[in-house]
Amino acid sequence: MAAADTNVNFAPYDLDGDCYVDVVNIVHQGTGEEASPATSASDIWSHSWNLAAARYWGNTQYGVYTTNDSCTANSALQVKINDYIIQPELLSKLNKKNFVKSTVGVFTHEYGHAIGLPDLYDYDNSSQGVGKWSLMAGGSWNGISQGGDRPAHLDPWSRTLLGWSAPTL
């Protein structure tokens, strides 16, 4: 963040005037551990989280980052960064020379978390939850030519939670 802070004005990314960047989207080099678990133990698992929680759970080098940019809503305050999502540039490695670029599935799934949606699959792998029918479950991996190139839409429950649709009872 510090390296980007010297060149980026983060103030326009606070869309609700609370002096926090709404979410930072990070694309890391290489593959994500979720797609290629055997590739490298150092691969990063795609996720949505926040810097304050990382600090709380013992990663003391992290915490809410204060930028050098003034908040538009209150110029006496600096813009802060807390929430982030991170995904890989590559979906997988076919061999030492050929790589498959990341598809939109993981990006859209992690963005779903950034706007307030939970995972809709079981963390213990006992089931797929709502499976391929939701972006927030296995549907983020739906594809025609490769996994994630045609992810599922948001399911009705998620759309209702976000206020994007109203159920008819």
GROMACS .gro file of C-alpha atoms in nm:
model
  169
    1MET     CA    1   0.000   0.000   0.000
    2ALA     CA    2   0.278   0.239   0.089
    3ALA     CA    3   0.435   0.203  -0.257
    4ALA     CA    4   0.102   0.274  -0.429
    5ASP     CA    5   0.020   0.559  -0.190
    6THR     CA    6   0.293   0.781  -0.334
    7ASN     CA    7   0.135   0.767  -0.683
    8VAL     CA    8  -0.236   0.703  -0.624
    9ASN     CA    9  -0.496   0.942  -0.486
   10PHE     CA   10  -0.725   0.707  -0.294
   11ALA     CA   11  -0.989   0.972  -0.212
   12PRO     CA   12  -1.207   0.903  -0.522
   13TYR     CA   13  -1.240   0.538  -0.413
   14ASP     CA   14  -1.435   0.633  -0.099
   15LEU     CA   15  -1.777   0.626  -0.260
   16ASP     CA   16  -1.988   0.655   0.056
   17GLY     CA   17  -1.807   0.939   0.234
   18ASP     CA   18  -1.691   0.739   0.538
   19CYS     CA   19  -1.322   0.819   0.467
   20TYR     CA   20  -1.246   0.453   0.387
   21VAL     CA   21  -1.170   0.312   0.043
   22ASP     CA   22  -1.466   0.081  -0.018
   23VAL     CA   23  -1.247  -0.211  -0.130
   24VAL     CA   24  -0.903  -0.258  -0.283
   25ASN     CA   25  -0.879  -0.527  -0.550
   26ILE     CA   26  -0.534  -0.688  -0.562
   27VAL     CA   27  -0.419  -0.914  -0.845
   28HIS     CA   28  -0.115  -1.116  -0.745
   29GLN     CA   29   0.146  -1.280  -0.965
   30GLY     CA   30   0.115  -1.651  -1.037
   31THR     CA   31  -0.167  -1.893  -0.965
   32GLY     CA   32  -0.412  -1.908  -0.678
   33GLU     CA   33  -0.382  -2.197  -0.437
   34GLU     CA   34  -0.753  -2.278  -0.478
   35ALA     CA   35  -0.706  -2.367  -0.847
   36SER     CA   36  -0.364  -2.531  -0.836
   37PRO     CA   37  -0.303  -2.665  -0.484
   38ALA     CA   38  -0.016  -2.885  -0.594
   39THR     CA   39   0.167  -2.606  -0.776
   40SER     CA   40   0.334  -2.426  -0.488
   41ALA     CA   41   0.292  -2.402  -0.114
   42SER     CA   42   0.359  -2.028  -0.145
   43ASP     CA   43   0.059  -1.963  -0.373
   44ILE     CA   44  -0.203  -1.733  -0.222
   45TRP     CA   45  -0.561  -1.852  -0.174
   46SER     CA   46  -0.804  -1.599  -0.324
   47HIS     CA   47  -1.002  -1.428  -0.051
   48SER     CA   48  -1.185  -1.123   0.076
   49TRP     CA   49  -1.082  -0.988   0.415
   50ASN     CA   50  -0.976  -0.675   0.597
   51LEU     CA   51  -0.652  -0.550   0.746
   52ALA     CA   52  -0.800  -0.488   1.092
   53ALA     CA   53  -0.904  -0.854   1.121
   54ALA     CA   54  -0.558  -0.967   1.011
   55ARG     CA   55  -0.407  -0.764   1.293
   56TYR     CA   56  -0.663  -0.896   1.543
   57TRP     CA   57  -0.572  -1.256   1.455
   58GLY     CA   58  -0.206  -1.198   1.538
   59ASN     CA   59  -0.057  -1.055   1.221
   60THR     CA   60   0.071  -0.744   1.397
   61GLN     CA   61   0.243  -0.607   1.086
   62TYR     CA   62  -0.106  -0.540   0.945
   63GLY     CA   63  -0.386  -0.306   1.044
   64VAL     CA   64  -0.595  -0.033   0.886
   65TYR     CA   65  -0.369   0.162   0.651
   66THR     CA   66  -0.388   0.542   0.659
   67THR     CA   67  -0.309   0.700   0.322
   68ASN     CA   68  -0.155   1.042   0.261
   69ASP     CA   69  -0.478   1.158   0.090
   70SER     CA   70  -0.738   1.387   0.247
   71CYS     CA   71  -1.091   1.254   0.275
   72THR     CA   72  -1.332   1.433   0.042
   73ALA     CA   73  -1.614   1.425   0.301
   74ASN     CA   74  -1.392   1.565   0.579
   75SER     CA   75  -1.059   1.719   0.474
   76ALA     CA   76  -0.936   1.706   0.836
   77LEU     CA   77  -0.922   1.325   0.804
   78GLN     CA   78  -0.705   1.100   0.590
   79VAL     CA   79  -0.849   0.826   0.368
   80LYS     CA   80  -0.800   0.480   0.518
   81ILE     CA   81  -0.784   0.134   0.362
   82ASN     CA   82  -0.917  -0.173   0.539
   83ASP     CA   83  -1.118  -0.404   0.309
   84TYR     CA   84  -0.952  -0.590   0.023
   85ILE     CA   85  -0.999  -0.880  -0.216
   86ILE     CA   86  -0.712  -1.069  -0.376
   87GLN     CA   87  -0.700  -1.300  -0.677
   88PRO     CA   88  -0.432  -1.445  -0.907
   89GLU     CA   89  -0.333  -1.339  -1.256
   90LEU     CA   90  -0.320  -1.704  -1.366
   91LEU     CA   91  -0.578  -1.979  -1.334
   92SER     CA   92  -0.329  -2.264  -1.369
   93LYS     CA   93  -0.003  -2.379  -1.516
   94LEU     CA   94  -0.037  -2.627  -1.800
   95ASN     CA   95   0.336  -2.690  -1.799
   96LYS     CA   96   0.655  -2.489  -1.743
   97LYS     CA   97   0.595  -2.269  -2.049
   98ASN     CA   98   0.217  -2.247  -2.083
   99PHE     CA   99  -0.018  -2.073  -1.844
  100VAL     CA  100  -0.394  -2.020  -1.842
  101LYS     CA  101  -0.499  -1.664  -1.757
  102SER     CA  102  -0.747  -1.620  -1.475
  103THR     CA  103  -1.111  -1.614  -1.569
  104VAL     CA  104  -1.383  -1.389  -1.432
  105GLY     CA  105  -1.530  -1.649  -1.192
  106VAL     CA  106  -1.300  -1.599  -0.893
  107PHE     CA  107  -1.295  -1.221  -0.944
  108THR     CA  108  -1.674  -1.196  -0.936
  109HIS     CA  109  -1.707  -1.438  -0.641
  110GLU     CA  110  -1.460  -1.238  -0.429
  111TYR     CA  111  -1.627  -0.912  -0.530
  112GLY     CA  112  -1.953  -1.063  -0.405
  113HIS     CA  113  -1.789  -1.076  -0.061
  114ALA     CA  114  -1.681  -0.713  -0.095
  115ILE     CA  115  -2.044  -0.607  -0.137
  116GLY     CA  116  -2.161  -0.814   0.159
  117LEU     CA  117  -2.237  -1.167   0.041
  118PRO     CA  118  -2.131  -1.484   0.226
  119ASP     CA  119  -2.003  -1.807   0.075
  120LEU     CA  120  -2.287  -2.046  -0.005
  121TYR     CA  121  -2.079  -2.365   0.001
  122ASP     CA  122  -1.977  -2.576   0.300
  123TYR     CA  123  -1.631  -2.497   0.436
  124ASP     CA  124  -1.577  -2.860   0.537
  125ASN     CA  125  -1.638  -2.987   0.180
  126SER     CA  126  -1.925  -3.207   0.302
  127SER     CA  127  -2.145  -3.065   0.026
  128GLN     CA  128  -2.144  -2.799  -0.244
  129GLY     CA  129  -2.419  -2.597  -0.076
  130VAL     CA  130  -2.624  -2.450  -0.359
  131GLY     CA  131  -2.359  -2.578  -0.601
  132LYS     CA  132  -2.326  -2.458  -0.957
  133TRP     CA  133  -2.645  -2.251  -0.932
  134SER     CA  134  -2.487  -1.956  -0.749
  135LEU     CA  135  -2.185  -1.734  -0.801
  136MET     CA  136  -2.126  -1.752  -0.425
  137ALA     CA  137  -2.095  -2.133  -0.435
  138GLY     CA  138  -1.950  -2.367  -0.697
  139GLY     CA  139  -2.105  -2.160  -0.974
  140SER     CA  140  -1.800  -1.935  -0.976
  141TRP     CA  141  -1.620  -2.224  -1.150
  142ASN     CA  142  -1.884  -2.279  -1.425
  143GLY     CA  143  -1.724  -2.269  -1.765
  144ILE     CA  144  -1.732  -2.373  -2.126
  145SER     CA  145  -1.370  -2.358  -2.241
  146GLN     CA  146  -1.219  -2.338  -1.890
  147GLY     CA  147  -1.337  -2.318  -1.532
  148GLY     CA  148  -1.477  -1.980  -1.435
  149ASP     CA  149  -1.518  -1.836  -1.785
  150ARG     CA  150  -1.900  -1.847  -1.756
  151PRO     CA  151  -1.981  -1.814  -1.384
  152ALA     CA  152  -2.333  -1.847  -1.252
  153HIS     CA  153  -2.546  -1.545  -1.176
  154LEU     CA  154  -2.621  -1.446  -0.820
  155ASP     CA  155  -2.891  -1.669  -0.674
  156PRO     CA  156  -3.228  -1.519  -0.572
  157TRP     CA  157  -3.138  -1.517  -0.200
  158SER     CA  158  -2.820  -1.314  -0.267
  159ARG     CA  159  -3.003  -1.069  -0.495
  160THR     CA  160  -3.268  -1.022  -0.226
  161LEU     CA  161  -3.005  -0.973   0.046
  162LEU     CA  162  -2.847  -0.695  -0.163
  163GLY     CA  163  -3.185  -0.534  -0.227
  164TRP     CA  164  -3.160  -0.598  -0.601
  165SER     CA  165  -3.485  -0.793  -0.614
  166ALA     CA  166  -3.793  -0.836  -0.402
  167PRO     CA  167  -3.944  -1.180  -0.358
  168THR     CA  168  -4.310  -1.228  -0.433
  169LEU     CA  169  -4.480  -1.429  -0.163
   0.00000   0.00000   0.00000
